[in-house]
Amino acid sequence: MRGTCKLGLVLVLVLVGAAAWAAGTVQGTVNNTDGDPISGALIRVLGTQQRTTTDVDGSYSVAVPAGTFRVAVIAPGFNGAESTVTVTEGGSATADFTLTFARTQFGEKVTVLGSRSGRTAIETPVPVDVLSSEDMEETGQTETSRKIQYLAPSFNHSTSTISDGTDIVRPSTLRGLGPDQTLVLLNGKRRHNSALIHVNGSIGRGTAGVDLNAIPSSAIDNVEVLRDGAAAQYGSDAIAGVLNLQLKRDTGVTHIDLNAGQHYEGDGETVQASINRGFDVGGGFVNVTLEYRDRAWTNRAGLDPRQIFNFLEQTFGSPQLTDSDGDGFCDSKGGGATCTPDPRESTYNRLNHRYGDAESTNRYLFLNSEIPFGDGWDFYAFGGISKREGESAGFNRLPGQSRTNILVHPEGHLPRINTTVDDDSIAAGVKKSFGAWTFDAGVTNGNNKFNFFISNSANTSMGLGSPREADAGTLQFGQAMLNVDLYGATSIGETPVGLAFGVEYREDSYDIEAGETASYIDGGTPDQFGGTAPAGIQVFPGFRPTNEVNEARDNVAVYGDVEFDIGERFLLGLAARFEDYSDFGNNVSGKVATRVELTEAVALRASASTGFRAPSLHQSHFNNISTQFVDVMGT
């Protein structure tokens, strides 16, 4: 904890020093080529965290420290522009802009991800993609993960089927690394992971990532995708990179979106409806989003060519009769009995598997707000609630298999895995600008609860006393966090320097709750052939009391980040982060990044970093019990 105390002293000293500096001002107007003012244009003082937007008359004013800076302006539908200004202590400089209309704005968007000093996407020292809400809408997709996948080639949202809980919470990967090696931020704050750990043969097996589809796409203003290792800046789970989802801040406009469609095969009917509205409140804003999405299941399985029913000569408890040589007589009877096919073979629905998307119903309520409350302080709060109900299928159980009780399911059965995912999060804090510096302190709390309910199934070992459905248990993950950050700019001579410091305290919790007794018990009844029946309800035996877990851990992190503009063509960035886990130990990660502008059209950039990944509570404590019977010949 000594390191934390030292950092706190550094923060106080920097804060006091920042407040004492005499800040200057950059001001001006933004117009189009017709001379009309452009309101809402984004003004950025590059190399600092200072930003503002133009008023109705196109004017703006932003505080900066003394030094020489580049001022950038961006407005939808216009080409961006930059101007260089020099500001003296207590003085002001003017930068007026006339923007030309544009068809596209490649690389003109400003990002703070990976470079807290705030630069346009093509000027950052590491690769960053900025995806706007307009870009995401044009993909035609309805899920947040799918929209990002269609726009960012390094991001992949995998499709899986017959993989238990992974059917409804699918893993996403960045740069081909594991789902839990990509950090997800919401408005710059860490997003909690899903309670589900992927245990089947899907992408991301053995990991628990963030459920991006728990965030409605209609609430998102833009997504920043950092395609570079950033453990030294953001934490141990940022090895593959970082996704920062920025929520909408619009006011006075109502966005209504309605979508409906289906696959060419005639299934997978999808309906989506959303409404987003922002309100002016106390000089700030409150933006609210409601969304509903329903997706029916799809099926790309073929017809089952196997013999489904035993021959009619079979009696209950006897071996299945066969006619291996095709002479019409049952081999196990020595050719003395005729193998008569069951007439149900001709009427049985042979499309008895489901291979495709799971059924999913989603409901969302999200909020984003920021309200000033005096003396330059702003209060912010954001978060939301989402509820997802899903249904997927396992492998079909045939009537002639030992895991089927034909007195319960005479024609076999296709068991269903019904899942309910409840996700909620809230973040709140305060921030204040002191000249060219910004202080931000906030708390974040998030929870994800994942329940399994099995239907159209049975516990074979309970015989006729088995229920056809059962609660198989619940997984739950929670995360609470406190952040204190200070970032801003100063100058060494005429060289702008961007600085950022921060402290983070985080608490994680993980729980496994047992299911109903019928979901896991060994009832002792033999299978239909007189052998030992498998315990637990078919397709997903429930968690037992011996599987129950209630674990927690905490983590303290300290980071520092600095960027130098050395001349007009060379950028150097340095970052370091110390983390201490209560159950894992501690680690220091570092990073160096550079960008060299060879000409106005050509630049080179490179980065090198170290990182580590502490195992999640899921990976440390998840457990379940399954029983498999293996017939070993000769024993």
XYZ file of C-alpha atoms in Angstrom:
635
model
C 0.000 0.000 0.000
C 3.009 2.281 0.271
C 2.984 2.743 -3.510
C -0.663 3.884 -3.362
C 0.114 6.471 -0.698
C 3.000 7.828 -2.741
C 0.789 8.125 -5.792
C -1.862 9.933 -3.750
C 0.792 12.470 -2.736
C 1.839 12.899 -6.360
C -1.793 13.436 -7.383
C -2.291 16.103 -4.740
C 0.910 17.911 -5.710
C 0.077 17.833 -9.416
C -3.482 18.956 -8.727
C -2.321 21.881 -6.605
C 0.284 22.794 -9.219
C -2.251 22.579 -12.018
C -4.690 24.819 -10.200
C -1.924 27.347 -9.561
C -0.894 27.639 -13.227
C -2.336 30.614 -15.023
C -4.362 29.073 -17.841
C -4.794 30.807 -21.160
C -7.685 30.599 -23.598
C -8.194 29.510 -27.204
C -11.327 30.945 -28.777
C -12.833 31.416 -32.184
C -15.675 30.553 -34.550
C -16.493 27.678 -36.902
C -18.403 28.343 -40.136
C -19.056 26.548 -43.403
C -17.998 27.830 -46.821
C -21.318 29.682 -47.176
C -20.523 31.671 -44.040
C -23.142 29.932 -41.895
C -22.150 29.006 -38.319
C -21.730 25.321 -37.455
C -23.106 24.460 -34.019
C -22.107 21.326 -32.123
C -18.700 21.039 -33.824
C -16.143 19.259 -31.634
C -13.067 21.309 -30.714
C -9.991 19.454 -29.445
C -6.691 20.880 -28.227
C -4.434 18.054 -29.355
C -1.930 16.797 -26.824
C -4.303 17.705 -23.985
C -7.629 16.497 -22.628
C -9.278 19.846 -23.353
C -12.373 19.710 -25.534
C -15.542 21.702 -26.118
C -18.294 22.152 -28.692
C -19.415 25.229 -30.588
C -22.508 27.180 -29.578
C -25.484 27.977 -31.817
C -23.573 30.917 -33.316
C -20.550 28.693 -34.051
C -18.362 30.230 -31.323
C -16.240 28.394 -28.769
C -13.762 29.002 -25.947
C -11.500 26.477 -24.205
C -8.886 26.861 -21.444
C -5.300 25.655 -22.047
C -1.937 26.033 -20.313
C 0.750 28.276 -21.747
C 2.439 26.812 -24.827
C 2.032 26.037 -28.503
C -0.791 23.688 -29.497
C -2.633 22.314 -32.477
C -6.392 22.878 -32.347
C -8.566 20.420 -34.298
C -12.225 20.764 -35.253
C -14.559 18.007 -36.442
C -18.211 18.280 -37.489
C -20.452 15.660 -39.130
C -20.664 16.176 -42.884
C -17.573 18.395 -43.082
C -13.863 17.896 -43.591
C -11.908 18.384 -40.384
C -9.384 21.179 -39.944
C -6.456 22.107 -37.704
C -4.693 25.297 -36.655
C -1.577 25.975 -34.582
C -1.800 28.561 -31.805
C 0.557 29.891 -29.147
C -0.909 30.846 -25.784
C 0.834 32.881 -23.103
C 0.059 32.630 -19.392
C -3.222 34.418 -18.786
C -3.452 35.325 -22.470
C -5.680 34.200 -25.291
C -5.308 33.095 -28.890
C -7.828 32.991 -31.725
C -8.391 30.094 -34.137
C -11.244 30.548 -36.612
C -12.222 27.739 -38.970
C -14.063 27.507 -42.271
C -15.033 23.885 -42.973
C -15.722 22.413 -46.388
C -18.452 19.879 -47.049
C -17.201 16.284 -47.287
C -18.467 12.926 -48.454
C -16.215 10.941 -46.101
C -14.041 11.667 -43.080
C -11.463 8.901 -42.993
C -9.366 9.073 -39.845
C -10.774 12.439 -38.736
C -12.417 11.231 -35.519
C -10.782 12.097 -32.206
C -10.111 9.347 -29.670
C -8.654 9.225 -26.173
C -8.359 5.429 -26.125
C -4.725 4.349 -26.021
C -3.643 7.989 -25.965
C -5.198 9.915 -23.107
C -3.973 13.146 -24.657
C -6.746 13.001 -27.264
C -5.707 12.707 -30.900
C -7.369 11.979 -34.205
C -7.425 8.285 -35.050
C -4.657 8.563 -37.654
C -2.410 10.490 -35.255
C -2.449 8.080 -32.324
C 0.794 6.176 -31.620
C -1.121 2.867 -31.740
C -3.900 1.702 -34.105
C -7.406 2.718 -33.049
C -10.649 2.216 -34.988
C -13.521 4.619 -34.273
C -16.932 3.245 -35.236
C -19.816 5.705 -35.234
C -23.443 4.876 -34.512
C -24.199 5.638 -38.170
C -21.582 3.103 -39.264
C -23.099 0.505 -36.940
C -26.644 1.085 -38.184
C -25.556 0.605 -41.789
C -24.354 -2.947 -41.082
C -27.966 -4.116 -40.909
C -27.181 -6.192 -37.822
C -29.190 -6.042 -34.594
C -26.673 -7.204 -31.955
C -23.894 -4.960 -30.663
C -21.214 -7.638 -31.117
C -22.304 -8.368 -34.683
C -22.198 -4.683 -35.619
C -18.650 -4.325 -34.336
C -17.597 -7.521 -36.116
C -18.835 -6.224 -39.468
C -16.831 -3.005 -39.073
C -13.597 -4.033 -37.313
C -11.707 -6.865 -39.085
C -9.605 -7.625 -35.985
C -12.744 -8.290 -33.916
C -14.631 -11.579 -34.128
C -17.938 -12.604 -32.560
C -18.085 -16.377 -32.896
C -21.124 -18.511 -33.579
C -21.624 -21.683 -31.577
C -24.384 -24.232 -31.184
C -25.131 -27.167 -28.867
C -22.691 -25.651 -26.373
C -24.869 -25.100 -23.285
C -24.682 -21.520 -21.970
C -22.316 -20.445 -24.758
C -25.281 -20.656 -27.149
C -26.760 -17.549 -25.529
C -23.630 -15.652 -24.406
C -21.218 -16.055 -27.280
C -17.527 -15.186 -26.893
C -15.921 -12.256 -28.706
C -12.228 -12.037 -29.510
C -9.826 -9.312 -30.584
C -6.701 -10.016 -32.645
C -7.281 -13.762 -32.262
C -6.599 -13.801 -28.506
C -8.904 -15.061 -25.766
C -12.180 -13.295 -24.888
C -10.882 -12.508 -21.401
C -7.794 -10.769 -22.813
C -9.810 -7.878 -24.231
C -10.779 -5.110 -21.828
C -14.189 -3.524 -22.385
C -14.884 0.001 -21.161
C -18.219 1.799 -21.006
C -17.743 5.577 -21.094
C -14.124 4.924 -20.192
C -14.993 2.821 -17.108
C -14.248 -0.893 -16.793
C -17.160 -3.171 -17.693
C -17.783 -6.307 -15.608
C -17.496 -9.818 -17.061
C -20.211 -12.371 -17.641
C -20.819 -14.983 -14.940
C -20.590 -17.732 -17.578
C -17.327 -19.539 -18.179
C -17.201 -21.289 -21.556
C -16.573 -24.978 -20.864
C -17.537 -26.707 -24.105
C -15.576 -26.989 -27.338
C -16.234 -23.430 -28.459
C -13.902 -20.527 -29.110
C -12.745 -19.149 -25.782
C -13.043 -22.411 -23.895
C -12.028 -21.901 -20.272
C -12.573 -18.129 -20.325
C -15.200 -15.670 -19.120
C -15.381 -12.494 -21.186
C -17.645 -9.459 -21.283
C -21.145 -9.928 -22.671
C -21.224 -7.081 -25.203
C -24.787 -7.921 -26.178
C -25.903 -6.910 -22.684
C -25.413 -3.324 -23.942
C -28.073 -2.138 -26.430
C -26.614 -0.891 -29.687
C -29.230 1.892 -29.829
C -27.618 3.488 -26.739
C -24.124 3.625 -28.266
C -22.758 6.798 -29.856
C -19.433 5.324 -30.972
C -17.019 2.488 -30.302
C -13.251 2.903 -30.050
C -11.269 -0.262 -30.774
C -7.638 -0.219 -29.609
C -5.764 -2.899 -31.539
C -2.662 -3.054 -29.376
C -1.579 -4.473 -26.035
C -2.474 -1.979 -23.300
C -1.979 -3.794 -19.985
C 0.352 -1.004 -18.827
C -2.404 1.563 -19.299
C -5.660 -0.195 -18.546
C -5.009 -3.428 -16.675
C -4.004 -7.049 -16.980
C -6.971 -8.040 -19.167
C -6.027 -5.575 -21.947
C -3.405 -7.818 -23.555
C -5.270 -8.092 -26.872
C -6.550 -4.524 -26.758
C -9.441 -2.418 -25.530
C -12.997 -1.640 -26.632
C -14.441 1.615 -25.332
C -18.178 2.029 -25.894
C -19.337 5.634 -25.572
C -23.016 6.139 -24.765
C -25.103 8.754 -26.528
C -25.196 12.323 -25.180
C -27.771 13.807 -27.595
C -30.581 16.027 -26.313
C -33.755 17.318 -27.893
C -33.887 14.537 -30.482
C -35.879 11.309 -30.405
C -34.413 8.320 -32.239
C -36.865 5.517 -33.019
C -35.642 2.374 -34.725
C -37.741 -0.565 -35.935
C -36.309 -3.652 -37.622
C -37.793 -6.958 -38.717
C -36.520 -9.813 -40.850
C -35.730 -13.478 -41.176
C -33.330 -15.847 -42.921
C -33.896 -17.055 -46.470
C -34.543 -20.508 -45.003
C -37.690 -19.128 -43.378
C -36.531 -19.202 -39.775
C -34.672 -16.940 -37.350
C -37.413 -14.306 -37.392
C -36.013 -11.201 -35.683
C -37.842 -8.132 -34.417
C -36.101 -5.137 -32.855
C -37.571 -1.889 -31.560
C -35.779 0.911 -29.734
C -36.288 4.490 -28.667
C -33.614 6.939 -27.547
C -34.281 10.403 -26.171
C -32.076 13.020 -24.556
C -33.230 15.764 -22.208
C -31.613 19.053 -21.186
C -31.366 19.008 -17.388
C -29.758 21.724 -15.268
C -27.342 22.778 -17.979
C -26.390 19.162 -18.638
C -28.133 16.171 -20.175
C -29.937 12.919 -19.400
C -30.107 10.430 -22.253
C -32.387 7.367 -21.965
C -32.635 4.277 -24.179
C -35.268 1.521 -24.284
C -34.754 -1.469 -26.550
C -36.503 -4.776 -27.220
C -35.123 -7.531 -29.440
C -36.585 -10.970 -30.138
C -34.829 -13.594 -32.261
C -36.310 -16.982 -33.101
C -34.118 -20.057 -33.366
C -32.631 -21.326 -36.608
C -31.955 -24.897 -37.641
C -29.500 -26.146 -40.247
C -29.474 -29.805 -39.144
C -30.114 -32.568 -41.647
C -32.471 -35.528 -41.367
C -31.465 -38.336 -39.006
C -30.864 -41.489 -41.151
C -30.481 -43.873 -38.204
C -32.863 -46.564 -37.030
C -34.855 -44.822 -34.323
C -36.899 -47.618 -32.739
C -35.991 -51.156 -31.743
C -37.525 -54.045 -33.680
C -40.894 -55.160 -32.359
C -39.500 -58.497 -31.166
C -37.605 -56.682 -28.428
C -38.979 -56.890 -24.910
C -38.324 -54.327 -22.204
C -34.926 -54.910 -20.602
C -33.533 -57.138 -23.357
C -30.675 -56.249 -25.746
C -31.670 -54.513 -28.972
C -32.388 -56.997 -31.744
C -30.461 -56.658 -34.983
C -30.606 -57.955 -38.526
C -26.994 -57.403 -39.538
C -27.022 -59.782 -42.534
C -30.338 -58.516 -43.936
C -32.080 -61.910 -44.043
C -35.160 -60.610 -42.232
C -34.450 -62.614 -39.084
C -33.088 -61.318 -35.785
C -29.505 -62.463 -35.263
C -29.797 -62.583 -31.466
C -32.634 -65.127 -31.799
C -30.551 -67.408 -33.937
C -32.607 -66.602 -36.998
C -35.758 -67.934 -35.369
C -37.617 -64.656 -34.944
C -38.531 -62.102 -37.544
C -37.153 -58.563 -37.066
C -40.262 -56.517 -37.731
C -39.629 -52.769 -38.087
C -41.618 -50.499 -35.817
C -44.276 -48.720 -37.947
C -43.314 -45.443 -36.238
C -40.132 -45.467 -38.333
C -42.134 -44.167 -41.310
C -43.913 -41.369 -39.404
C -41.112 -40.231 -37.088
C -39.931 -36.641 -37.580
C -36.308 -37.175 -38.561
C -35.458 -33.503 -38.194
C -34.790 -34.318 -34.558
C -31.733 -32.105 -33.978
C -31.457 -28.326 -33.770
C -28.222 -26.912 -35.146
C -28.173 -23.127 -35.350
C -28.879 -19.949 -33.396
C -30.610 -20.155 -30.050
C -33.882 -18.409 -29.398
C -33.304 -15.126 -27.579
C -35.473 -12.357 -26.129
C -33.781 -9.201 -24.837
C -35.039 -6.159 -22.925
C -32.908 -3.109 -22.104
C -33.126 0.139 -20.172
C -29.985 2.342 -20.273
C -29.186 5.840 -19.062
C -26.333 8.287 -19.580
C -26.178 11.656 -17.811
C -23.901 14.528 -16.895
C -25.081 17.562 -14.915
C -23.084 20.539 -13.593
C -23.709 21.398 -9.948
C -21.609 24.483 -9.249
C -18.062 25.857 -9.170
C -17.084 23.952 -12.309
C -17.979 20.501 -10.953
C -19.955 18.000 -13.024
C -21.856 14.977 -11.737
C -22.143 12.023 -14.095
C -24.032 8.754 -13.915
C -24.624 6.009 -16.445
C -25.542 2.357 -16.594
C -28.462 0.105 -17.309
C -30.448 -3.045 -16.857
C -30.759 -5.865 -19.365
C -32.650 -9.138 -19.219
C -32.215 -11.969 -21.696
C -34.203 -15.176 -21.936
C -32.895 -17.859 -24.224
C -33.623 -21.392 -25.315
C -31.212 -23.768 -27.027
C -31.188 -27.512 -27.571
C -28.793 -30.316 -26.766
C -28.278 -33.549 -28.655
C -31.386 -35.608 -29.356
C -31.908 -38.645 -27.089
C -33.078 -41.693 -29.087
C -35.596 -44.156 -27.582
C -33.088 -47.017 -27.846
C -30.389 -45.313 -25.768
C -29.655 -45.948 -22.115
C -30.002 -42.274 -21.237
C -33.664 -42.351 -22.317
C -36.537 -43.747 -20.270
C -39.014 -44.903 -22.936
C -41.822 -45.013 -20.378
C -41.335 -41.231 -20.011
C -40.345 -40.384 -23.609
C -41.492 -43.255 -25.874
C -40.058 -41.605 -28.988
C -36.994 -40.096 -27.319
C -36.658 -36.388 -26.684
C -34.730 -33.249 -27.583
C -33.880 -31.606 -24.239
C -33.937 -27.808 -23.985
C -31.556 -25.535 -22.093
C -33.458 -22.446 -20.997
C -31.276 -19.608 -19.768
C -32.033 -16.337 -18.030
C -29.308 -13.683 -17.969
C -29.831 -10.662 -15.713
C -27.260 -7.909 -16.079
C -27.168 -4.557 -14.307
C -24.593 -1.839 -13.856
C -24.323 1.690 -12.505
C -21.450 4.162 -12.503
C -21.445 7.578 -10.846
C -18.846 10.188 -10.097
C -17.714 13.782 -10.234
C -15.208 15.623 -12.370
C -13.820 19.130 -12.554
C -11.457 20.986 -14.840
C -8.666 23.059 -13.311
C -7.361 25.044 -16.231
C -5.823 22.438 -18.542
C -6.284 19.624 -16.008
C -9.258 17.399 -15.244
C -9.930 15.534 -12.007
C -12.285 12.525 -12.167
C -13.413 10.338 -9.253
C -16.090 7.691 -9.654
C -17.508 4.373 -8.485
C -18.807 1.549 -10.653
C -20.841 -1.510 -9.750
C -21.885 -4.324 -12.075
C -23.536 -7.733 -11.681
C -24.256 -10.593 -14.040
C -26.508 -13.504 -13.083
C -26.849 -16.593 -15.285
C -29.517 -19.246 -14.544
C -29.977 -22.668 -16.188
C -33.443 -24.253 -16.397
C -33.768 -27.591 -18.217
C -37.033 -28.629 -19.888
C -38.348 -31.474 -22.095
C -35.934 -33.769 -20.289
C -35.758 -36.230 -17.392
C -33.402 -37.678 -14.793
C -33.145 -41.273 -16.032
C -31.964 -42.513 -12.632
C -35.283 -41.412 -11.057
C -37.438 -43.569 -13.353
C -41.086 -42.578 -13.622
C -40.658 -40.301 -10.601
C -38.481 -37.893 -12.549
C -39.799 -34.419 -13.354
C -39.674 -33.304 -16.989
C -37.978 -30.016 -16.058
C -35.741 -28.654 -13.307
C -33.729 -25.633 -12.218
C -30.089 -26.645 -12.766
C -28.441 -23.820 -10.799
C -27.154 -20.276 -11.087
C -23.822 -18.551 -11.717
C -23.270 -14.998 -10.507
C -20.421 -12.495 -10.897
C -20.164 -9.047 -9.354
C -17.645 -6.246 -9.579
C -17.343 -3.007 -7.595
C -14.697 -0.407 -8.353
C -13.377 2.991 -7.301
C -11.354 5.148 -9.716
C -9.503 8.405 -9.132
C -7.867 9.931 -12.219
C -6.058 13.156 -12.981
C -5.092 14.064 -16.528
C -4.137 17.139 -18.435
C -1.324 18.966 -20.149
C 1.635 21.166 -19.474
C 4.631 22.164 -21.523
C 8.384 21.976 -21.322
C 9.517 25.037 -23.198
C 7.378 24.923 -26.313
C 6.946 21.137 -26.153
C 3.402 20.074 -25.117
C 3.350 17.245 -22.588
C 0.259 15.171 -21.803
C 0.110 13.542 -18.368
C -2.279 11.117 -16.709
C -2.217 9.460 -13.284
C -4.702 7.201 -11.592
C -5.572 4.836 -8.766
C -8.067 1.980 -8.977
C -9.497 -0.294 -6.295
C -11.589 -3.244 -7.432
C -13.528 -6.024 -5.692
C -14.739 -9.124 -7.554
C -17.160 -11.779 -6.311
C -18.195 -15.114 -7.810
C -20.967 -17.496 -6.745
C -22.276 -20.886 -7.819
C -25.711 -21.823 -6.491
C -26.950 -25.410 -6.567
C -29.956 -26.431 -8.620
C -33.021 -28.433 -7.612
C -32.342 -31.857 -6.138
C -33.872 -33.621 -9.154
C -31.419 -31.843 -11.454
C -28.357 -33.615 -10.036
C -29.428 -36.553 -7.819
C -28.686 -40.222 -8.520
C -32.108 -41.734 -7.976
C -30.847 -45.348 -8.091
C -33.291 -46.606 -10.748
C -31.532 -48.664 -13.472
C -31.752 -47.673 -17.115
C -34.096 -49.457 -19.534
C -31.497 -52.157 -20.163
C -30.919 -52.898 -16.489
C -27.624 -51.014 -16.282
C -26.608 -48.049 -14.133
C -28.502 -44.947 -15.218
C -26.675 -41.608 -15.444
C -27.395 -39.249 -12.567
C -28.815 -35.790 -13.112
C -31.255 -34.356 -15.584
C -30.368 -35.060 -19.195
C -28.364 -32.493 -21.251
C -27.171 -30.405 -18.271
C -26.929 -32.079 -14.837
C -27.413 -29.391 -12.224
C -24.844 -27.946 -9.855
C -24.752 -29.869 -6.569
C -24.384 -28.422 -3.061
C -20.777 -29.645 -3.167
C -20.237 -27.420 -6.234
C -21.398 -24.281 -4.472
C -18.882 -21.441 -4.344
C -18.852 -18.015 -2.708
C -15.496 -16.375 -3.403
C -14.161 -12.824 -3.553
C -10.922 -10.949 -4.108
C -9.683 -7.383 -4.342
C -7.177 -5.591 -6.518
C -5.310 -2.289 -6.208
C -3.770 -0.648 -9.273
C -1.706 2.492 -9.859
C -0.806 3.862 -13.302
C 1.027 6.738 -14.935
C 0.972 7.832 -18.573
C 2.966 10.558 -20.347
C 3.195 11.739 -23.954
C 5.656 14.194 -25.528
C 5.276 16.007 -28.823
C 8.944 16.437 -29.689
C 8.837 18.922 -32.504
C 5.999 18.711 -34.996
C 6.786 15.230 -36.329
C 7.801 13.006 -33.418
C 5.582 11.635 -30.647
C 6.809 9.558 -27.712
C 4.501 7.891 -25.181
C 5.448 6.070 -21.959
C 3.164 4.211 -19.533
C 3.538 2.037 -16.448
C 1.044 0.243 -14.200
C 1.372 -1.597 -10.899
C -1.297 -4.103 -9.844
C -1.677 -6.098 -6.623
C -4.208 -8.951 -6.423
C -5.172 -10.414 -3.052
C -5.155 -13.971 -4.439
C -2.560 -13.768 -7.206
C 0.225 -11.383 -6.293
C 1.514 -8.231 -7.934
C 3.041 -7.158 -11.210
C 4.438 -4.100 -12.985
C 3.743 -3.593 -16.693
C 5.310 -1.012 -19.000
C 4.792 0.345 -22.481
C 6.556 2.641 -24.942
C 4.926 3.936 -28.124
C 6.187 6.254 -30.878
C 4.933 7.916 -34.008
C 7.180 9.568 -36.578
C 5.671 11.685 -39.345
C 7.927 11.323 -42.381
C 5.784 13.554 -44.597
C 2.311 15.013 -44.345
C 0.990 11.830 -45.967
C 3.303 9.140 -44.523
C 3.981 8.240 -40.890
C 5.517 5.320 -39.028
C 4.380 4.147 -35.616
C 5.477 1.362 -33.290
C 4.912 0.161 -29.751
C 6.339 -2.382 -27.319
C 4.773 -3.422 -24.046
C 4.740 -6.012 -21.305
C 1.681 -7.456 -19.649
C 0.288 -10.317 -17.605
C -3.091 -11.815 -16.941
C -4.332 -12.823 -13.502
C -6.772 -15.769 -13.661
C -10.379 -14.758 -13.115
C -12.397 -15.997 -10.147
C -14.331 -18.158 -12.616
C -11.142 -19.907 -13.700
C -9.944 -20.353 -10.134
C -13.169 -21.669 -8.612
C -15.595 -23.003 -11.251
C -16.381 -26.706 -10.815
C -19.052 -29.197 -11.764
C -19.534 -32.968 -11.746
C -20.472 -35.142 -14.708
C -20.727 -38.913 -14.957
C -19.755 -40.881 -18.059
C -19.888 -44.631 -18.591
C -17.255 -46.189 -20.817
C -17.613 -49.779 -22.025
C -14.070 -51.171 -22.109
C -13.979 -54.440 -24.070
C -12.372 -57.380 -22.356
C -13.102 -56.211 -18.797
